[in-house]
Amino acid sequence: MKLNQKQIQHFFLRAGFGEPLEKVAESLGKTPQSLFEEQVALSKKTVPVKVESDFASPGELKQMSAKSRQEMAKAGREEVKELNIKWLKEMASSDAQLREKMAFFWHDHFACRSQNPNFLQGYLDAIRENALGNFGELLRAVSKSPAMLQYLNNQQNKKSSPNENFAREVMELFTLGRDQGYTENDISEAARAFTGWSFDKKGTFIIREKQHDQGVKTVLGKSGNLDGDDVIDLLLKNKQTASYISQKWVSYFMNYEGDKKLEKQIADELYRTDYNILAGLEVLFTSREFYHDSNIGRRIKSPIELIASMQRQLHVTITHDQSLLFLQRTLGQVLFNPPNVAGWCDGQDWVDSATLMFRMNLPQLVFKAALIQQQDDSFDDNDKFKLKGPLRKLETIWDKASMQKSFSRLKPVELADYLLQTEVKGITSTGDFIDQVIDFTSKPEFQLC
């Protein structure tokens, strides 16, 4: 099957954050297999997203005065913001689009918050480095990260007073899904197996042997002196885990309604390959179903997808860090700050009357900022165009030459065909190509991918 322009854009927007028109043109006529393999090759390496932090270790924090802890917490919040911005910029600029998109998916799947920047750094490293590897290794790495152990209260999970929170979420949200053949007793017994999973004063994973329950437990019909790794092995051995992951992939990458036949094919491949993530993704992204017209332009871009894809497709870069944070907050999705352990809602929950208007105005704001910054101080209309409110410091780099090369020769209908994934009848637009870009990206259809 040779892919047309819409199908190629569909792949780039779903398996990544979109690509410039030139790359779409270069890919015309390629097969799903070759397109997928190219993205896999580009995503082999992981570029570090790092924040240099002097944040105190858990042991050091305990020794500090209340005032010093407050100051440390304030510094930590700034470093978490810095990590947020660096990752978002990597999503918008990296060639490793498949890796970054999958890391973003796993961030939602393994939703986690922490005020400790070092903990979040370890968590981010785990999901980015394992994003395309083995799901079992990814699950184990995240489950043993101090950020997740702290977020799910496993520090309080002790032999004398088991805390079920961590075990419940590992089963309900990370592996089997809710109400999938296990009982409350399975969760209670799994919680006993995870007792003692913790981190030391330096923030390194440890098992506190004195707090670990050494007794016999029974989880999913298996009895013995089970520990946390044994429970994870049992969950991976249960094929429902592969089914749950495949259902989430199809819902997220293809359509909200799902596709039972394709989900089974992906689950079979994931399970057959011992949870090789790339093997499962290959089934999804090379299937005919994925490229069917009914799946194109039907998904609402999440705020992060919108911010990243707009920059990649339109040759603009938002450089002001606070503006990037403001956009995330206003649109309702802030990296490292999911609403709860279940992650973000998807679909129509992303838009209401207020956010839709802001989304539709955003391209105009970005280009307005670029226009102002490219004028000298004597530009008579500076006051007229001046941005107000939290975005008054919005700074963008606009690669006008690349944009002109991409768009200036296109007819309005051709430009709309690239920018809008759904067909809009009666396309007309006046003015130069910049006016047309702003016009088309301000339409509700630009919010779809």
Coordinates of C-alpha atoms in Angstrom, one line a residue:
M1 CA 0.0 0.0 0.0
K2 CA 1.5 3.3 -1.1
L3 CA 0.5 6.2 1.1
N4 CA -1.0 9.5 -0.1
Q5 CA -0.4 12.9 1.5
K6 CA -3.2 12.8 4.0
Q7 CA -2.2 9.3 5.2
I8 CA 1.5 10.4 5.6
Q9 CA 0.4 13.4 7.6
H10 CA -1.8 11.2 9.6
F11 CA 1.2 9.0 10.5
F12 CA 3.4 11.9 11.4
L13 CA 0.8 13.6 13.6
R14 CA -0.1 10.4 15.4
A15 CA 3.3 8.7 15.7
G16 CA 5.0 12.0 16.4
F17 CA 4.1 15.7 16.6
G18 CA 3.8 16.4 12.9
E19 CA 6.4 17.2 10.2
P20 CA 7.1 20.1 7.8
L21 CA 5.5 20.0 4.4
E22 CA 8.9 19.2 2.7
K23 CA 9.2 16.0 4.7
V24 CA 5.7 15.0 3.9
A25 CA 6.4 15.6 0.2
E26 CA 9.6 13.5 0.4
S27 CA 7.5 10.6 1.8
L28 CA 4.8 10.5 -0.8
G29 CA 4.3 7.0 -2.2
K30 CA 6.1 5.3 0.6
T31 CA 4.6 2.2 2.3
P32 CA 3.6 2.1 6.0
Q33 CA 6.4 -0.3 6.6
S34 CA 9.1 2.0 5.2
L35 CA 7.7 5.0 7.0
F36 CA 7.6 3.1 10.3
E37 CA 11.2 1.8 9.9
E38 CA 12.5 5.3 9.1
Q39 CA 11.0 6.6 12.4
V40 CA 12.4 3.7 14.3
A41 CA 15.9 4.4 12.9
L42 CA 15.6 8.1 13.8
S43 CA 14.5 7.2 17.3
K44 CA 17.3 4.8 18.2
K45 CA 19.2 7.3 20.3
T46 CA 18.0 9.1 23.3
V47 CA 19.1 12.7 23.6
P48 CA 19.4 13.5 27.3
V49 CA 16.9 16.0 28.7
K50 CA 18.7 17.0 31.9
V51 CA 18.4 19.6 34.6
E52 CA 21.4 20.3 36.8
S53 CA 20.1 20.2 40.3
D54 CA 21.4 20.7 43.8
F55 CA 18.2 19.6 45.4
A56 CA 18.7 18.0 48.7
S57 CA 18.4 14.3 49.1
P58 CA 15.6 12.9 51.3
G59 CA 18.2 12.4 54.1
E60 CA 19.5 16.0 53.8
L61 CA 16.0 17.4 53.8
K62 CA 15.3 15.8 57.2
Q63 CA 18.2 17.6 58.7
M64 CA 17.2 21.1 57.4
S65 CA 15.3 23.8 59.3
A66 CA 11.8 24.6 58.2
K67 CA 13.0 27.8 56.5
S68 CA 15.7 26.0 54.6
R69 CA 13.2 23.3 53.4
Q70 CA 10.9 26.1 52.1
E71 CA 13.8 27.6 50.2
M72 CA 14.8 24.2 48.8
A73 CA 11.2 23.5 47.8
K74 CA 11.0 26.8 46.0
A75 CA 14.2 26.0 44.1
G76 CA 12.9 22.6 43.4
R77 CA 9.7 24.0 41.8
E78 CA 11.8 26.1 39.4
E79 CA 13.9 23.1 38.4
V80 CA 10.7 21.0 37.7
K81 CA 9.6 23.8 35.5
E82 CA 12.9 23.8 33.7
L83 CA 12.7 20.1 33.1
N84 CA 9.2 20.6 31.8
I85 CA 10.3 23.2 29.3
K86 CA 13.3 21.3 28.1
W87 CA 11.2 18.2 27.4
L88 CA 8.6 20.1 25.6
K89 CA 11.2 21.8 23.4
E90 CA 12.7 18.4 22.7
M91 CA 9.3 17.2 21.5
A92 CA 9.0 20.2 19.2
S93 CA 12.5 19.9 17.7
S94 CA 13.7 16.3 17.9
D95 CA 14.1 14.0 14.9
A96 CA 13.3 11.1 17.3
Q97 CA 9.6 11.7 17.1
L98 CA 8.4 8.2 17.7
R99 CA 10.5 8.0 20.9
E100 CA 9.2 11.3 22.2
K101 CA 5.6 10.6 21.3
M102 CA 5.8 7.2 23.1
A103 CA 7.5 8.8 26.1
F104 CA 4.6 11.3 26.2
F105 CA 2.1 8.4 26.0
W106 CA 3.9 6.6 28.9
H107 CA 3.9 9.8 30.9
D108 CA 0.1 9.6 30.8
H109 CA -0.1 5.9 31.3
F110 CA 2.3 6.0 34.3
A111 CA 1.0 9.4 35.5
C112 CA 3.2 10.8 38.3
R113 CA 3.9 14.0 40.1
S114 CA 6.7 15.0 42.4
Q115 CA 8.2 18.2 43.9
N116 CA 11.6 16.6 43.9
P117 CA 13.4 17.5 40.6
N118 CA 15.9 14.6 41.0
F119 CA 13.0 12.1 41.4
L120 CA 11.3 13.5 38.3
Q121 CA 14.5 13.3 36.4
G122 CA 14.8 9.6 37.2
Y123 CA 11.2 9.0 36.2
L124 CA 11.6 10.9 32.9
D125 CA 14.8 9.0 32.1
A126 CA 13.0 5.7 32.7
I127 CA 10.1 6.5 30.3
R128 CA 12.2 8.1 27.6
E129 CA 15.0 5.4 27.6
N130 CA 12.5 2.5 27.7
A131 CA 9.8 4.2 25.5
L132 CA 10.5 1.8 22.6
G133 CA 12.1 -1.1 24.4
N134 CA 10.5 -3.8 26.5
F135 CA 7.3 -3.0 28.4
G136 CA 8.3 -5.3 31.3
E137 CA 11.5 -3.4 31.8
L138 CA 9.7 -0.1 31.5
L139 CA 7.1 -1.2 34.1
R140 CA 9.8 -2.3 36.5
A141 CA 11.9 0.8 36.0
V142 CA 8.9 3.1 36.7
S143 CA 7.6 1.0 39.6
K144 CA 11.0 1.3 41.3
S145 CA 11.5 5.0 40.6
P146 CA 11.4 7.1 43.8
A147 CA 9.0 9.5 42.1
M148 CA 6.4 6.8 41.6
L149 CA 7.0 5.1 45.0
Q150 CA 6.5 8.4 46.7
Y151 CA 3.5 9.4 44.6
L152 CA 1.7 6.2 45.3
N153 CA 2.6 6.1 49.0
N154 CA 4.6 2.9 49.0
Q155 CA 6.9 4.5 51.6
Q156 CA 4.0 3.8 54.0
N157 CA 3.5 0.2 52.8
K158 CA 5.0 -1.9 55.7
K159 CA 4.5 -5.4 57.0
S160 CA 2.8 -4.0 60.1
S161 CA 0.4 -1.8 58.2
P162 CA 0.1 -2.6 54.5
N163 CA -0.9 0.3 52.2
E164 CA -2.7 -1.0 49.1
N165 CA -2.4 2.2 47.0
F166 CA 0.7 1.2 45.0
A167 CA -0.4 -2.4 44.3
R168 CA -3.9 -1.3 43.3
E169 CA -2.6 1.2 40.7
V170 CA 0.0 -1.2 39.4
M171 CA -2.8 -3.7 38.6
E172 CA -5.7 -1.3 37.7
L173 CA -3.8 1.4 35.7
F174 CA -0.4 0.0 34.7
T175 CA -1.1 -3.6 33.7
L176 CA -4.5 -5.4 33.8
G177 CA -6.9 -2.5 33.8
R178 CA -10.0 -2.1 36.1
D179 CA -12.2 -5.0 36.8
Q180 CA -10.3 -7.6 34.8
G181 CA -10.6 -10.8 36.7
Y182 CA -8.7 -10.0 39.9
T183 CA -10.2 -9.5 43.4
E184 CA -9.8 -7.2 46.3
N185 CA -7.9 -10.0 48.0
D186 CA -5.5 -10.1 45.1
I187 CA -4.8 -6.4 45.6
S188 CA -4.3 -6.9 49.3
E189 CA -1.9 -9.8 48.8
A190 CA 0.0 -7.9 46.1
A191 CA 0.4 -5.0 48.5
R192 CA 2.0 -7.4 51.1
A193 CA 4.4 -8.4 48.3
F194 CA 5.4 -4.8 47.7
T195 CA 6.0 -4.0 51.4
G196 CA 9.5 -2.6 51.9
W197 CA 9.8 -1.2 48.4
S198 CA 11.3 2.2 49.1
F199 CA 14.2 4.5 48.5
D200 CA 17.2 5.5 50.7
K201 CA 18.4 8.8 52.0
K202 CA 20.1 9.4 48.6
G203 CA 16.9 8.6 46.6
T204 CA 18.1 5.2 45.4
F205 CA 15.6 2.3 45.2
I206 CA 16.0 -0.2 48.1
I207 CA 14.0 -3.0 49.7
R208 CA 13.7 -2.5 53.4
E209 CA 13.9 -6.1 54.6
K210 CA 12.6 -5.4 58.0
Q211 CA 9.5 -3.9 56.6
H212 CA 8.9 -6.6 54.0
D213 CA 6.3 -9.3 54.7
Q214 CA 8.1 -12.6 54.3
G215 CA 4.9 -14.6 54.7
V216 CA 3.0 -16.7 52.1
K217 CA 0.8 -14.6 49.8
T218 CA -1.6 -15.7 47.0
V219 CA -1.9 -13.4 44.0
L220 CA -3.8 -14.4 40.8
G221 CA -3.9 -18.0 42.0
K222 CA -0.1 -18.2 42.6
S223 CA 1.0 -18.8 46.2
G224 CA 4.4 -18.5 47.8
N225 CA 6.7 -16.0 49.5
L226 CA 6.1 -13.5 46.8
D227 CA 7.9 -10.2 46.5
G228 CA 7.2 -7.2 44.3
D229 CA 9.2 -8.6 41.3
D230 CA 7.2 -11.8 41.5
V231 CA 4.0 -9.9 41.3
I232 CA 5.2 -8.0 38.3
D233 CA 6.2 -11.3 36.6
L234 CA 2.7 -12.6 37.3
L235 CA 1.1 -9.5 35.8
L236 CA 3.2 -9.7 32.7
K237 CA 2.5 -13.5 32.4
N238 CA -1.2 -12.6 32.3
K239 CA -2.2 -11.9 28.7
Q240 CA -4.7 -9.4 29.9
T241 CA -1.8 -7.0 30.4
A242 CA -1.0 -7.1 26.6
S243 CA -4.7 -6.7 25.8
Y244 CA -5.0 -3.7 28.1
I245 CA -1.9 -2.0 26.5
S246 CA -3.1 -2.7 23.0
Q247 CA -6.6 -1.2 23.8
K248 CA -5.0 1.9 25.1
W249 CA -2.7 2.2 22.0
V250 CA -5.6 1.8 19.5
S251 CA -7.7 4.3 21.4
Y252 CA -4.9 6.9 21.7
F253 CA -3.2 6.5 18.3
M254 CA -6.0 5.4 16.0
N255 CA -9.6 6.2 17.2
Y256 CA -11.4 6.6 20.5
E257 CA -13.9 3.8 19.7
G258 CA -11.2 1.1 19.3
D259 CA -11.0 -1.9 16.9
K260 CA -11.3 -5.3 18.5
K261 CA -9.7 -7.2 15.7
L262 CA -6.6 -4.9 15.5
E263 CA -6.3 -4.8 19.3
K264 CA -6.1 -8.6 19.4
Q265 CA -3.4 -8.7 16.7
I266 CA -1.3 -6.1 18.6
A267 CA -1.9 -7.9 21.9
D268 CA -0.9 -11.3 20.4
E269 CA 2.3 -9.8 19.0
L270 CA 3.2 -8.0 22.3
Y271 CA 2.7 -11.2 24.2
R272 CA 4.5 -13.4 21.7
T273 CA 7.5 -11.1 21.7
D274 CA 7.6 -10.9 25.5
Y275 CA 6.3 -7.3 25.4
N276 CA 8.6 -5.9 22.7
I277 CA 7.0 -2.4 22.3
L278 CA 8.3 -1.8 18.8
A279 CA 6.9 -5.2 17.6
G280 CA 3.4 -4.2 18.9
L281 CA 3.7 -0.7 17.4
E282 CA 4.7 -2.1 14.0
V283 CA 1.4 -4.1 13.9
L284 CA -0.5 -0.9 14.6
F285 CA 1.3 1.6 12.4
T286 CA 1.6 -0.7 9.4
S287 CA -2.0 -1.9 9.5
R288 CA -4.5 -0.9 6.8
E289 CA -7.0 0.0 9.5
F290 CA -4.7 2.8 10.9
Y291 CA -4.7 4.6 7.5
H292 CA -8.4 4.2 6.8
D293 CA -10.2 7.5 6.0
S294 CA -12.5 7.1 9.0
N295 CA -9.5 7.4 11.3
I296 CA -7.9 10.5 9.8
G297 CA -8.6 13.9 11.4
R298 CA -10.9 12.5 14.0
R299 CA -8.8 13.0 17.1
I300 CA -8.5 16.3 19.1
K301 CA -4.9 17.4 19.6
S302 CA -4.0 17.5 23.3
P303 CA -2.5 20.8 24.5
I304 CA 1.0 19.4 24.4
E305 CA 0.4 18.0 20.9
L306 CA -1.0 21.3 19.7
I307 CA 2.0 23.4 21.1
A308 CA 4.6 21.0 19.7
S309 CA 3.0 20.3 16.3
M310 CA 2.2 24.0 15.6
Q311 CA 5.9 24.8 16.0
R312 CA 7.0 21.8 13.8
Q313 CA 4.6 22.4 11.0
L314 CA 4.7 26.2 10.8
H315 CA 8.5 26.9 11.2
V316 CA 8.1 28.8 14.4
T317 CA 9.8 28.3 17.8
I318 CA 8.3 29.6 21.0
T319 CA 11.4 30.6 23.0
H320 CA 10.0 32.3 26.1
D321 CA 9.9 29.7 28.8
Q322 CA 7.2 31.3 30.9
S323 CA 5.0 31.6 27.9
L324 CA 5.4 27.8 27.3
L325 CA 4.3 27.2 30.9
F326 CA 1.4 29.6 30.5
L327 CA 0.2 27.9 27.4
Q328 CA 0.2 24.5 29.1
R329 CA -1.8 25.9 32.1
T330 CA -4.3 27.7 30.0
L331 CA -4.9 24.8 27.6
G332 CA -5.2 22.4 30.5
Q333 CA -2.2 20.1 30.3
V334 CA 1.1 20.7 32.2
L335 CA 3.9 18.1 31.9
F336 CA 4.7 16.4 35.3
N337 CA 1.4 17.7 36.7
P338 CA -1.4 15.2 35.7
P339 CA -4.7 15.8 37.4
N340 CA -4.6 12.4 39.2
V341 CA -3.0 8.9 39.0
A342 CA -5.3 8.0 36.1
G343 CA -3.7 10.7 33.9
W344 CA -5.4 13.2 31.6
C345 CA -8.8 12.8 30.1
D346 CA -8.8 12.7 26.3
G347 CA -11.1 13.6 23.4
Q348 CA -13.7 16.3 23.8
D349 CA -12.6 16.9 27.4
W350 CA -9.8 19.0 25.9
V351 CA -12.1 21.7 24.6
D352 CA -14.8 23.9 26.0
S353 CA -16.0 27.3 24.8
A354 CA -13.2 29.1 26.5
T355 CA -10.3 26.8 25.5
L356 CA -11.5 26.4 21.9
M357 CA -11.4 30.2 21.4
F358 CA -7.9 30.4 22.9
R359 CA -6.8 27.5 20.7
M360 CA -8.1 29.2 17.6
N361 CA -6.4 32.5 18.5
L362 CA -3.1 30.9 19.4
P363 CA -1.5 30.8 15.9
Q364 CA -2.4 34.4 15.4
L365 CA -0.8 35.3 18.7
V366 CA 2.4 33.4 17.8
F367 CA 2.7 35.1 14.5
K368 CA 1.8 38.5 16.0
A369 CA 4.7 38.1 18.4
A370 CA 7.1 37.2 15.6
L371 CA 5.9 40.1 13.6
I372 CA 6.6 42.6 16.4
Q373 CA 10.0 41.1 17.2
Q374 CA 11.1 41.4 13.6
Q375 CA 10.3 45.2 13.5
D376 CA 12.7 47.9 14.7
D377 CA 11.7 50.1 17.6
S378 CA 10.4 52.8 15.2
F379 CA 7.7 50.4 13.9
D380 CA 4.6 52.7 14.1
D381 CA 2.2 49.9 14.7
N382 CA 4.0 48.3 17.7
D383 CA 1.4 49.6 20.1
K384 CA -1.4 48.5 17.9
F385 CA -0.1 44.9 17.8
K386 CA 1.4 44.7 21.3
L387 CA 0.4 41.6 23.1
K388 CA -1.2 42.1 26.5
G389 CA -1.6 39.9 29.6
P390 CA 0.5 36.8 30.5
L391 CA 1.6 36.4 26.8
R392 CA 3.0 39.9 26.6
K393 CA 6.5 38.4 26.8
L394 CA 5.7 35.8 24.2
E395 CA 8.8 35.5 22.1
T396 CA 9.0 33.4 18.9
I397 CA 11.6 32.7 16.3
W398 CA 9.9 32.7 12.9
D399 CA 11.9 31.0 10.1
K400 CA 10.3 33.2 7.4
A401 CA 12.5 31.9 4.7
S402 CA 11.6 28.2 5.4
M403 CA 7.9 29.2 5.7
Q404 CA 8.0 31.1 2.4
K405 CA 9.7 28.1 0.7
S406 CA 7.1 25.7 2.1
F407 CA 3.9 27.7 1.6
S408 CA 4.2 30.7 -0.7
R409 CA 3.6 28.8 -4.0
L410 CA 0.7 26.8 -2.7
K411 CA -2.8 27.5 -3.8
P412 CA -5.2 28.0 -0.8
V413 CA -6.7 24.6 -1.3
E414 CA -3.3 23.0 -1.2
L415 CA -2.3 24.9 1.9
A416 CA -5.5 23.9 3.6
D417 CA -4.9 20.3 2.6
Y418 CA -1.6 20.3 4.5
L419 CA -2.8 22.3 7.6
L420 CA -6.2 20.7 8.0
Q421 CA -6.6 16.9 8.3
T422 CA -10.4 17.1 7.6
E423 CA -11.9 18.3 4.4
V424 CA -13.3 21.8 4.5
K425 CA -15.5 22.7 1.6
G426 CA -15.4 26.0 -0.2
I427 CA -11.9 26.9 0.8
T428 CA -11.1 30.5 -0.1
S429 CA -8.6 32.8 1.4
T430 CA -7.3 36.3 0.5
G431 CA -4.0 38.0 1.3
D432 CA -0.5 36.6 1.2
F433 CA 0.5 33.2 2.3
I434 CA 1.0 34.3 5.9
D435 CA -2.5 35.6 6.1
Q436 CA -3.7 32.3 4.7
V437 CA -1.7 30.3 7.2
I438 CA -3.2 32.3 10.0
D439 CA -6.6 31.9 8.5
F440 CA -6.5 28.1 8.2
T441 CA -4.8 27.5 11.5
S442 CA -7.5 29.6 13.2
K443 CA -10.2 27.2 12.0
P444 CA -11.6 24.6 14.4
E445 CA -10.4 21.8 12.1
F446 CA -6.8 22.7 12.8
Q447 CA -7.4 21.3 16.3
L448 CA -7.8 17.8 14.8
C449 CA -5.2 15.3 13.8

